[in-house]
Coordinates of C-alpha atoms and ligand atoms in Angstrom, one line a residue:
M21 CA -15.7 25.7 26.6
T22 CA -15.8 23.8 23.6
A23 CA -19.0 22.8 21.1
L24 CA -19.2 19.4 21.6
L25 CA -18.4 19.8 25.4
D26 CA -21.3 22.6 25.5
R27 CA -23.7 20.5 23.6
L28 CA -23.1 17.4 26.0
A29 CA -23.7 20.2 29.2
T30 CA -27.0 20.9 27.6
L31 CA -27.9 17.3 27.9
A32 CA -26.7 17.1 31.8
R33 CA -30.7 16.6 32.7
S34 CA -31.9 14.4 30.0
P35 CA -33.4 11.1 31.1
R36 CA -32.8 9.6 27.3
P37 CA -30.5 6.6 27.1
A38 CA -27.2 7.8 25.7
L39 CA -25.2 3.8 26.6
V40 CA -26.7 0.3 26.4
A41 CA -23.2 -1.8 27.2
E42 CA -21.9 -4.9 28.5
D43 CA -21.2 -3.1 31.8
G44 CA -24.8 -1.4 32.1
A45 CA -26.8 0.8 30.4
C46 CA -27.3 4.7 31.4
T47 CA -29.1 7.4 30.8
Y48 CA -27.3 11.2 29.1
E49 CA -27.7 12.5 32.6
A50 CA -26.2 9.8 34.8
L51 CA -23.1 9.2 32.0
L52 CA -22.2 13.2 32.0
A53 CA -22.4 12.5 35.9
R54 CA -19.9 9.7 35.9
A55 CA -17.9 11.6 33.4
G56 CA -17.9 14.5 35.8
G57 CA -17.0 12.4 38.5
V58 CA -14.0 11.2 36.4
A59 CA -13.2 14.8 35.5
G60 CA -13.1 15.9 39.2
A61 CA -11.1 12.9 40.4
L62 CA -8.6 13.8 37.9
V63 CA -8.1 17.5 38.8
D64 CA -8.4 16.1 42.1
G65 CA -5.3 14.0 41.3
G66 CA -3.1 16.7 40.1
L67 CA -3.9 17.0 36.4
T68 CA -2.8 19.9 34.7
P69 CA -4.4 21.2 31.5
G70 CA -2.7 19.4 28.5
A71 CA -1.2 16.3 30.6
R72 CA -1.9 13.0 28.7
V73 CA -4.3 10.3 30.7
A74 CA -4.0 6.6 29.7
L75 CA -7.2 5.2 29.0
L76 CA -7.5 1.1 29.0
C77 CA -11.1 -0.3 29.4
E78 CA -13.0 -2.6 27.9
P79 CA -16.0 -0.8 25.8
G80 CA -18.6 0.0 27.8
V81 CA -19.6 2.9 30.2
A82 CA -16.8 3.0 32.2
W83 CA -14.8 3.9 28.6
V84 CA -17.3 6.4 27.5
A85 CA -17.2 8.4 31.2
S86 CA -13.7 8.3 31.1
F87 CA -13.1 9.6 27.9
L88 CA -15.5 12.6 28.7
G89 CA -14.1 12.8 31.6
V90 CA -10.8 13.5 30.2
M91 CA -12.0 15.9 27.6
M92 CA -14.0 17.8 30.9
S93 CA -11.2 18.0 33.0
G94 CA -8.8 19.6 30.1
G95 CA -6.6 16.4 29.7
V96 CA -5.9 14.8 26.6
A97 CA -6.8 11.2 26.2
V98 CA -4.5 8.5 25.0
P99 CA -6.9 5.6 24.0
L100 CA -4.9 2.2 24.5
S101 CA -6.7 -1.3 23.7
P102 CA -7.1 -4.1 25.4
L103 CA -6.3 -6.3 22.3
H104 CA -2.4 -4.9 23.1
P105 CA 0.0 -7.0 24.4
E106 CA 1.8 -5.6 27.4
A107 CA 5.1 -4.5 25.3
E108 CA 3.0 -2.6 22.8
I109 CA 1.3 -1.3 26.2
R110 CA 4.2 -0.3 27.4
A111 CA 6.3 0.9 24.6
L112 CA 3.5 3.5 23.8
S113 CA 3.0 4.4 27.7
R114 CA 6.7 5.4 27.2
D115 CA 6.1 7.8 24.2
A116 CA 3.0 9.2 25.4
E117 CA 4.7 9.7 29.1
P118 CA 0.7 9.8 30.6
S119 CA 0.6 11.6 33.9
L120 CA -2.2 9.3 35.0
S121 CA -4.1 6.5 33.7
L122 CA -7.9 5.6 33.9
V123 CA -7.7 1.6 33.7
G124 CA -11.3 -0.3 34.0
A125 CA -11.8 -2.8 36.5
S126 CA -11.5 -6.0 34.6
L127 CA -7.9 -4.8 33.4
A128 CA -6.5 -3.8 36.6
A129 CA -3.8 -6.4 36.4
R130 CA -2.3 -4.2 33.3
A131 CA -2.4 -1.0 35.0
A132 CA 1.3 -1.0 36.0
W133 CA 1.8 -1.3 31.6
T134 CA 0.8 2.0 31.3
G135 CA 3.7 3.3 34.0
A136 CA 0.8 6.0 35.5
P137 CA -0.4 6.4 38.7
A138 CA -4.0 4.6 37.9
L139 CA -7.7 5.4 38.6
A140 CA -10.0 2.6 38.4
P141 CA -13.7 4.7 36.7
E142 CA -15.8 2.5 37.8
A143 CA -15.2 3.8 41.5
L144 CA -15.3 7.3 41.2
P145 CA -18.4 9.1 42.4
P146 CA -20.6 10.6 39.8
R147 CA -20.5 14.7 40.4
A148 CA -21.3 17.9 38.8
F149 CA -18.6 19.4 36.8
E150 CA -18.3 22.3 34.8
P151 CA -15.4 22.1 32.1
R152 CA -13.2 25.1 31.5
V153 CA -12.0 23.8 28.3
D154 CA -10.7 25.9 25.2
E155 CA -11.7 24.9 22.0
R156 CA -7.7 25.2 20.7
E157 CA -6.9 22.4 23.5
L158 CA -5.8 19.7 22.8
A159 CA -8.6 16.4 23.6
M160 CA -6.8 13.1 22.6
M161 CA -4.1 11.5 21.0
L162 CA -4.3 8.3 19.0
Y163 CA -1.7 6.1 17.8
T164 CA -1.2 5.1 14.2
S165 CA 1.1 3.7 12.2
G166 CA 2.8 5.2 9.5
T167 CA 5.8 4.5 7.7
T168 CA 8.2 4.7 10.4
G169 CA 8.7 1.4 12.4
R170 CA 7.0 3.2 15.5
P171 CA 3.4 4.5 15.8
K172 CA 3.0 7.8 16.0
G173 CA 1.0 10.0 18.3
A174 CA -1.8 12.3 16.2
L175 CA -2.7 14.9 18.2
L176 CA -6.4 15.9 17.8
T177 CA -7.8 19.2 19.4
H178 CA -11.3 20.0 21.0
T179 CA -12.0 21.8 17.6
N180 CA -11.2 18.9 15.5
L181 CA -13.6 16.4 17.8
S182 CA -16.0 19.0 17.6
T183 CA -16.2 19.7 14.2
Q184 CA -16.2 16.0 12.7
A185 CA -19.1 15.1 15.6
G186 CA -21.0 18.0 14.2
L187 CA -20.1 17.6 10.5
L188 CA -21.4 14.1 10.4
A189 CA -24.5 14.3 12.7
D190 CA -25.5 16.8 10.0
A191 CA -24.5 15.2 6.5
W192 CA -26.0 12.0 7.9
E193 CA -29.4 13.5 10.0
V194 CA -28.4 12.1 12.8
T195 CA -31.0 12.5 16.0
R196 CA -32.1 11.6 19.1
D197 CA -34.6 9.2 17.7
D198 CA -31.4 7.1 16.2
R199 CA -30.3 4.0 17.8
L200 CA -26.6 3.6 17.0
L201 CA -25.1 0.0 16.9
H202 CA -21.4 0.2 17.2
A203 CA -18.9 -2.8 17.2
L204 CA -15.9 -0.8 16.1
P205 CA -12.5 -0.5 18.4
L206 CA -12.4 1.6 20.2
H207 CA -8.8 3.0 19.6
H208 CA -9.4 4.6 16.3
L209 CA -11.3 7.4 15.1
H210 CA -13.5 5.4 13.1
G211 CA -15.1 3.9 16.4
I212 CA -14.3 7.0 19.1
S213 CA -15.1 10.1 16.9
I214 CA -16.6 9.0 13.4
A215 CA -19.8 6.4 14.9
L216 CA -19.1 7.3 19.2
L217 CA -19.3 11.2 19.4
T218 CA -21.1 11.2 16.7
A219 CA -23.9 9.7 18.2
L220 CA -23.3 11.7 21.4
W221 CA -23.2 14.7 19.6
A222 CA -27.1 14.0 18.3
E223 CA -28.0 12.5 21.6
A224 CA -28.7 9.1 20.0
T225 CA -28.3 6.0 21.7
V226 CA -25.3 4.2 21.2
E227 CA -25.6 0.3 22.0
L228 CA -22.1 -0.6 22.6
A229 CA -21.2 -4.3 21.6
P230 CA -18.3 -5.7 23.4
R231 CA -16.7 -7.1 20.3
F232 CA -17.8 -7.6 16.6
D233 CA -19.6 -11.1 17.1
R234 CA -21.6 -11.8 13.7
R235 CA -24.4 -13.9 15.0
R236 CA -24.9 -11.1 17.5
I237 CA -25.2 -8.0 15.4
W238 CA -27.2 -9.9 13.2
E239 CA -29.6 -10.5 16.3
R240 CA -28.9 -6.6 17.5
L241 CA -29.6 -5.2 13.6
S242 CA -33.5 -5.3 14.1
S243 CA -33.6 -2.6 17.1
A244 CA -30.7 -0.4 15.3
T245 CA -31.3 2.4 13.0
V246 CA -27.7 3.3 12.3
W247 CA -24.7 0.9 11.6
M248 CA -21.2 1.7 11.0
A249 CA -18.6 -0.9 9.6
V250 CA -15.4 -1.4 8.0
P251 CA -15.9 -3.7 4.9
T252 CA -14.5 -6.8 6.4
M253 CA -17.6 -6.6 8.6
Y254 CA -19.6 -6.8 5.6
H255 CA -18.0 -9.5 4.1
R256 CA -18.0 -11.1 8.0
L257 CA -21.7 -10.7 7.9
F258 CA -22.3 -12.5 4.5
E259 CA -20.2 -15.5 5.5
D260 CA -22.7 -15.7 8.5
L261 CA -25.6 -14.7 6.3
D262 CA -24.7 -17.7 4.0
A263 CA -24.5 -20.4 6.5
Q264 CA -28.5 -19.9 7.2
G265 CA -31.5 -21.3 6.3
A266 CA -33.8 -19.8 3.9
D267 CA -36.3 -18.3 6.8
E268 CA -33.4 -17.0 9.0
R269 CA -32.1 -15.4 5.9
R270 CA -35.2 -13.6 5.3
S271 CA -35.4 -12.3 8.7
R272 CA -31.7 -11.1 8.7
A273 CA -32.7 -9.3 5.5
R274 CA -35.7 -7.9 7.1
A275 CA -33.6 -6.3 9.6
A276 CA -30.9 -4.9 8.0
A277 CA -33.4 -2.6 5.5
G278 CA -34.7 -2.0 8.8
L279 CA -31.7 0.6 9.1
R280 CA -32.4 3.7 8.3
L281 CA -28.5 4.4 7.7
A282 CA -25.5 2.2 7.2
T283 CA -22.1 3.1 6.5
S284 CA -18.5 2.1 5.4
G285 CA -15.0 3.5 5.8
S286 CA -11.6 3.0 6.7
A287 CA -11.1 0.6 3.6
A288 CA -12.1 0.5 0.2
L289 CA -15.6 -1.4 0.1
P290 CA -15.3 -3.4 -2.5
V291 CA -18.2 -3.1 -5.3
G292 CA -19.4 -6.4 -5.2
L293 CA -19.7 -6.3 -1.3
A294 CA -21.6 -3.4 -1.6
E295 CA -24.1 -4.8 -4.3
R296 CA -25.2 -7.5 -2.0
W297 CA -25.7 -5.1 0.4
R298 CA -28.3 -3.4 -1.8
E299 CA -29.9 -6.6 -2.6
L300 CA -30.2 -7.5 0.9
T301 CA -31.8 -3.8 1.8
G302 CA -32.7 -1.8 -1.3
A303 CA -29.5 0.8 -0.8
V304 CA -26.0 0.2 -0.8
P305 CA -23.5 1.6 2.3
L306 CA -22.8 5.0 2.5
E307 CA -19.5 4.9 1.7
R308 CA -16.8 7.7 2.9
F309 CA -13.2 8.4 2.9
G310 CA -11.7 9.2 6.5
M311 CA -8.1 9.4 8.2
T312 CA -6.8 9.9 11.4
E313 CA -5.7 13.1 11.0
I314 CA -8.2 14.5 8.5
G315 CA -11.4 12.6 10.1
V316 CA -13.8 12.3 7.3
G317 CA -13.1 14.0 4.1
A318 CA -15.5 12.7 1.6
A319 CA -18.9 10.9 2.0
N320 CA -21.4 9.7 -0.6
P321 CA -24.7 11.6 0.0
L322 CA -27.5 10.6 2.8
R323 CA -29.9 11.2 0.3
G324 CA -28.7 12.0 -3.0
E325 CA -26.9 9.4 -6.0
R326 CA -24.3 7.1 -3.8
R327 CA -21.9 5.9 -6.4
P328 CA -20.4 2.6 -5.5
G329 CA -16.1 2.7 -6.1
T330 CA -16.1 6.3 -4.9
V331 CA -16.3 8.1 -1.8
G332 CA -18.1 10.5 -2.5
V333 CA -17.6 14.4 -2.3
P334 CA -15.8 16.1 0.2
L335 CA -17.9 17.4 3.2
P336 CA -18.5 20.6 4.0
T337 CA -15.7 23.2 5.9
V338 CA -13.4 20.4 4.1
S339 CA -11.0 21.7 1.3
L340 CA -9.9 18.9 -0.4
R341 CA -7.6 18.7 -3.4
V342 CA -6.1 16.0 -6.3
V343 CA -2.6 17.0 -6.5
D344 CA -0.4 15.7 -9.1
E345 CA 3.1 14.9 -9.6
Q346 CA 3.9 18.6 -10.4
G347 CA 2.1 20.3 -7.5
G348 CA -0.6 21.5 -9.1
D349 CA -4.2 20.2 -9.4
A350 CA -5.2 16.9 -11.2
A351 CA -7.2 17.4 -14.6
P352 CA -10.7 15.7 -13.9
G353 CA -9.9 11.7 -14.1
E354 CA -6.2 12.2 -13.9
P355 CA -4.7 10.5 -10.6
G356 CA -2.9 12.7 -7.6
E357 CA -2.6 13.0 -4.3
I358 CA -5.3 13.8 -1.5
R359 CA -4.6 16.8 0.1
V360 CA -7.0 18.0 2.9
R361 CA -7.1 21.5 4.4
G362 CA -9.8 22.8 7.5
P363 CA -11.1 22.6 10.6
S364 CA -11.2 19.0 11.1
V365 CA -7.4 18.7 10.3
F366 CA -5.2 17.6 13.2
A367 CA -2.6 19.2 15.0
G368 CA 0.4 17.7 14.4
Y369 CA 2.6 14.6 15.9
F370 CA 3.3 14.4 19.4
R371 CA 6.9 15.1 19.7
R372 CA 7.4 14.6 16.0
G373 CA 7.9 17.7 14.5
D374 CA 10.2 16.6 11.6
A375 CA 7.4 14.0 10.9
T376 CA 4.6 16.6 11.2
A377 CA 6.3 19.1 9.1
A378 CA 7.2 16.3 6.6
A379 CA 3.0 15.6 6.1
F380 CA 2.3 19.4 5.4
A381 CA 2.6 20.8 1.9
D382 CA 1.9 25.2 1.8
G383 CA -0.4 24.3 4.8
W384 CA -2.6 21.3 3.2
F385 CA -2.2 17.6 4.7
C386 CA -1.0 15.3 2.5
T387 CA -2.9 12.1 2.9
G388 CA -0.6 9.6 1.0
D389 CA -3.9 8.6 -0.8
T390 CA -3.7 8.6 -4.9
A391 CA -7.1 9.1 -6.2
T392 CA -9.1 10.8 -8.9
L393 CA -12.0 13.4 -8.9
D394 CA -14.6 13.2 -11.4
P395 CA -16.3 16.1 -13.3
A396 CA -18.9 15.7 -10.5
G397 CA -16.5 16.1 -7.7
Y398 CA -16.8 12.5 -6.5
V399 CA -13.3 11.0 -5.4
K400 CA -12.1 7.9 -6.6
I401 CA -9.3 6.1 -4.6
L402 CA -7.0 4.4 -6.8
G403 CA -4.4 2.8 -3.7
R404 CA -1.5 4.5 -1.8
T405 CA 1.6 5.9 -2.4
S406 CA 3.4 4.1 0.1
V407 CA 4.1 0.3 -0.3
D408 CA 4.9 0.0 3.5
I409 CA 1.3 1.1 4.9
L410 CA -1.2 -2.0 4.9
K411 CA -4.4 -1.7 5.6
S412 CA -6.1 -5.2 6.9
G413 CA -9.5 -4.9 8.0
G414 CA -9.9 -1.5 8.0
Y415 CA -6.5 -1.3 10.8
K416 CA -3.7 0.7 9.4
L417 CA -0.6 -1.4 9.4
S418 CA 2.8 -0.7 9.0
A419 CA 5.1 -3.4 7.2
L420 CA 8.4 -1.8 9.0
E421 CA 6.9 -2.0 12.2
I422 CA 5.9 -6.1 11.6
E423 CA 9.1 -6.1 10.3
E424 CA 11.1 -4.8 13.3
A425 CA 9.1 -7.0 15.7
L426 CA 10.4 -10.1 13.3
R427 CA 13.5 -9.1 12.8
Q428 CA 13.8 -9.8 17.0
H429 CA 13.5 -13.7 16.2
P430 CA 17.1 -15.5 16.7
A431 CA 16.7 -17.1 13.6
I432 CA 15.4 -14.7 11.6
A433 CA 18.2 -13.1 9.0
D434 CA 16.4 -11.1 7.2
V435 CA 12.7 -9.9 6.6
A436 CA 10.3 -8.2 4.5
V437 CA 6.4 -7.7 4.9
V438 CA 4.0 -7.1 2.1
G439 CA 0.5 -6.6 1.7
V440 CA -1.7 -8.9 -1.0
E441 CA -5.2 -8.1 -2.0
D442 CA -7.6 -10.3 0.1
P443 CA -11.2 -10.5 -0.4
R444 CA -12.1 -10.8 3.5
W445 CA -9.2 -8.3 5.0
G446 CA -8.7 -6.2 1.9
E447 CA -5.1 -6.8 1.8
R448 CA -3.5 -10.0 3.8
V449 CA -0.2 -9.1 5.8
V450 CA 2.5 -11.7 4.1
A451 CA 5.9 -12.2 5.6
A452 CA 8.8 -13.0 3.5
V453 CA 12.0 -14.2 5.9
V454 CA 15.5 -15.5 5.2
R455 CA 16.5 -17.8 8.0
R456 CA 20.0 -17.4 9.6
P457 CA 22.4 -19.9 8.6
G458 CA 22.3 -23.2 10.7
S459 CA 19.4 -22.8 12.6
E460 CA 16.9 -24.8 12.5
A461 CA 13.5 -22.9 14.5
D462 CA 10.5 -24.0 13.3
L463 CA 9.6 -20.7 11.0
S464 CA 5.8 -21.7 10.0
T465 CA 3.2 -19.1 10.0
Q466 CA 2.2 -20.5 13.2
A467 CA 5.3 -20.2 14.8
L468 CA 6.0 -16.7 13.4
R469 CA 2.4 -15.4 14.9
E470 CA 3.5 -17.2 18.2
F471 CA 6.8 -15.1 18.4
A472 CA 5.3 -11.9 17.1
A473 CA 1.9 -12.2 19.5
A474 CA 4.3 -11.2 22.2
R475 CA 5.3 -8.1 20.6
L476 CA 2.3 -6.8 18.6
A477 CA -1.5 -6.8 18.7
P478 CA -3.3 -10.1 17.0
Y479 CA -4.5 -8.1 13.8
K480 CA -1.0 -7.0 13.3
L481 CA 0.6 -10.5 12.7
P482 CA 1.3 -11.7 9.6
H483 CA -1.2 -14.1 7.8
E484 CA 1.2 -15.9 5.9
A485 CA 5.1 -16.5 6.3
R486 CA 7.1 -17.6 3.3
V487 CA 11.1 -18.6 4.0
V488 CA 13.0 -17.6 0.8
D489 CA 16.7 -17.3 -0.1
E490 CA 17.4 -14.1 -0.2
L491 CA 15.4 -10.7 -0.7
P492 CA 15.5 -8.2 -3.9
R493 CA 17.4 -5.2 -3.0
N494 CA 18.3 -2.6 -5.3
A495 CA 22.1 -1.1 -5.4
L496 CA 21.1 0.9 -1.8
G497 CA 20.2 -2.0 -0.2
K498 CA 16.7 -1.5 0.1
V499 CA 14.2 -4.2 -0.6
Q500 CA 12.2 -4.2 -3.9
K501 CA 8.5 -5.2 -3.0
P502 CA 7.3 -5.4 -6.2
A503 CA 10.0 -7.7 -7.5
L504 CA 9.3 -9.6 -4.2
R505 CA 6.0 -9.8 -4.8
A506 CA 6.3 -11.4 -8.3
A507 CA 9.5 -13.6 -7.3
L508 CA 6.7 -15.0 -4.6
S509 CA 4.0 -15.6 -7.5
L510 CA 1.9 -12.6 -5.4
P511 CA -0.2 -10.7 -7.4
A512 CA 1.0 -6.9 -8.3
R513 CA -0.6 -4.1 -5.6
G514 CA -3.7 -2.7 -6.9
Ligands
MCA18 C1 -8.6 -10.0 13.6 N1 -7.8 -10.6 12.9 C2 -7.0 -9.6 11.8 C3 -8.0 -8.3 12.1 N2 -8.9 -8.7 12.6 N3 -6.0 -10.0 11.6 C4 -5.7 -9.5 10.4 N4 -6.1 -8.0 10.3 C5 -7.2 -7.5 11.0 N5 -8.0 -6.5 10.9 C6 -7.4 -11.6 13.5 C7 -7.7 -12.1 15.0 O1 -6.5 -11.9 16.3 C8 -7.6 -13.8 14.9 O2 -6.5 -14.2 15.0 C9 -8.2 -13.8 13.6 O3 -7.8 -12.7 12.5 C10 -10.2 -14.3 13.4 O4 -10.2 -13.3 14.2 P1 -12.2 -12.7 14.1 O5 -12.3 -12.5 15.9 O6 -12.5 -13.9 13.6 O7 -12.3 -11.8 13.5 P2 -13.0 -10.3 13.6 O8 -13.3 -10.1 14.8 O9 -14.0 -10.9 12.3 O10 -12.3 -9.0 13.3 C11 -12.3 -8.6 12.0 C12 -12.8 -7.0 12.6 C13 -11.8 -6.3 13.1 C14 -13.7 -6.8 13.5 C15 -12.9 -6.2 11.3 O11 -10.5 -6.4 12.1 C16 -12.0 -4.7 13.4 O12 -12.8 -4.2 14.6 N6 -11.4 -3.5 12.6 C17 -11.7 -2.2 13.0 C18 -10.7 -1.6 12.6 C19 -10.8 0.5 12.6 O13 -11.8 0.4 13.4 N7 -10.5 0.6 12.0 C20 -10.6 2.0 11.8 C21 -9.1 3.0 11.7 P3 -6.3 -15.7 15.6 O14 -6.9 -16.9 14.8 O15 -4.5 -15.8 15.7 O16 -6.9 -15.7 17.3 S1 -9.7 4.7 11.7 C22 -9.6 4.6 9.6 O17 -9.6 3.9 9.1 C23 -10.1 6.3 9.3 C24 -10.4 7.0 10.4 C25 -11.5 6.0 8.8 O18 -11.9 6.4 7.5 O19 -12.4 5.1 9.6
AMP19 P1 -6.1 5.7 9.5 O1 -5.0 5.9 9.2 O2 -6.0 4.1 10.3 O3 -6.9 6.4 10.1 O4 -6.6 5.1 8.1 C1 -6.6 6.1 6.9 C2 -6.5 5.3 5.6 O5 -7.4 4.7 5.6 C3 -6.3 6.4 4.2 O6 -5.5 7.3 4.3 C4 -7.4 5.6 3.3 O7 -5.9 4.9 3.0 C5 -7.7 4.6 3.9 N1 -9.4 4.7 4.1 C6 -10.3 5.1 4.7 N2 -11.7 5.2 4.2 C7 -11.1 4.6 3.1 C8 -12.5 4.2 1.7 N3 -14.0 4.4 2.2 N4 -11.8 3.7 1.0 C9 -10.4 3.5 0.7 N5 -9.6 3.8 1.4 C10 -10.0 4.0 2.9

């Protein structure tokens, strides 16, 4: 058995509230019976251990029961997003080759996109199910964008997920008395493992918001003890707060100050935002650094000194180095690449032995993040080594993937995508396009967003499109993105 499933098995009779969501509320007992129903149906449906199961549901009880059910069945959950258009779901499903899919009733019309026989989780009768799964087996595959045009499937084992949930529940002292307000998407590690599984590990209650709705989050904060977010969410909450009258602002400040813990991750939290949160609540958000492939690597302490502008110190069991260009440990204060090793580090990329091999050096996972370590061990992230990886609103985006989608446009002869610093999104996506000679098509930002929306999730669409005569290229034909930025009068990257 696995540590996480073991713990959940002990909660199979727990009357405590597990979830409060749009599609209902349930106790741990009810949640685990529903998850057992999913696991049983998958096994009855012929699922073999290690086979992939696509998961396409709105956030809610059905999503969580489906996810836990796949884990219990010995299958590998592949969470897809209702935000993704048909072309993206089809492309990810072609890569994942799921044996079965679990598609929520409200999304039934999309079941065929997964290319697998679909079960509706709401229709499966609850039942007791005893998992027979080993820690070393795969539990989940998450698609993550990278330095290639196509997202890669990152494979996480039961050990990875158990370790991550246990580490964070300990570090953040999460208990059954906590209530986590959860508004993160459920197709990335932050929403799934860092937030949801950490809370379930501790028998806490999770309020799953159907989406991030600023007004609603302010309303619901007063009944929560824990809030986990990306920096853009803090920015959005302040935008909404600033639009309120004095009385409302005071009442919201009281609600936020009542939280036991507010965390920030997935992208750099600007120091100004952290300070505004401190003015409002008395404490800066607890900022931590994570990655799909490693879970949370470093975090500021719950009780000790939180240093704004840093992501804190490595968590227990996480070995973290900052490595200089010569491959040795960088001196304190000197920049280098963050490399990580330990039981939370993933098992590799699905059917991409080449990419997996390239991601490790001597057993250490190479994050592609540049950072310094100070003498007290605090990690300060300076940026990413690749110009082709952007972070917008906490989502990792591949410039190459967006370029590929825009290149399908008949009037676009050439295209390059760059990220530009932005107070709301962290980075804003700017596409420079070269018009095909003789074409008269509309290449405005709006027109290109509409064109690309059929191929890409809305959060990957360019915020801005600029038509240029040509792209600066070097002798090998590679686009010079720093020169392009300068030509567009865009600021250099941080
Ligand atoms: C929404 N839009 C975006 C983004 N989000 N555009 C660019 N980047 C985005 N991130 C688009 C919408 O489609 C819409 O377009 C317009 O912007 C305004 O949308 P709105 O609904 O107002 O946005 P929002 O709901 O406020 O969305 C912001 C958000 C969302 C809630 C912050 O981006 C989000 O959920 N981000 C979380 C990502 C995340 O979980 N990352 C974790 C990766 P239109 O106007 O055309 O309709 S895991 C990770 O990084 C590691 C493990 C870690 O350390 O955590
Ligand atoms: P993802 O691949 O979506 O899991 O995103 C992981 C990446 O998010 C990391 O490699 C970092 O570049 C970035 N990231 C996560 N947390 C932070 C943080 N607190 N500060 C800066 N960057 C972060």
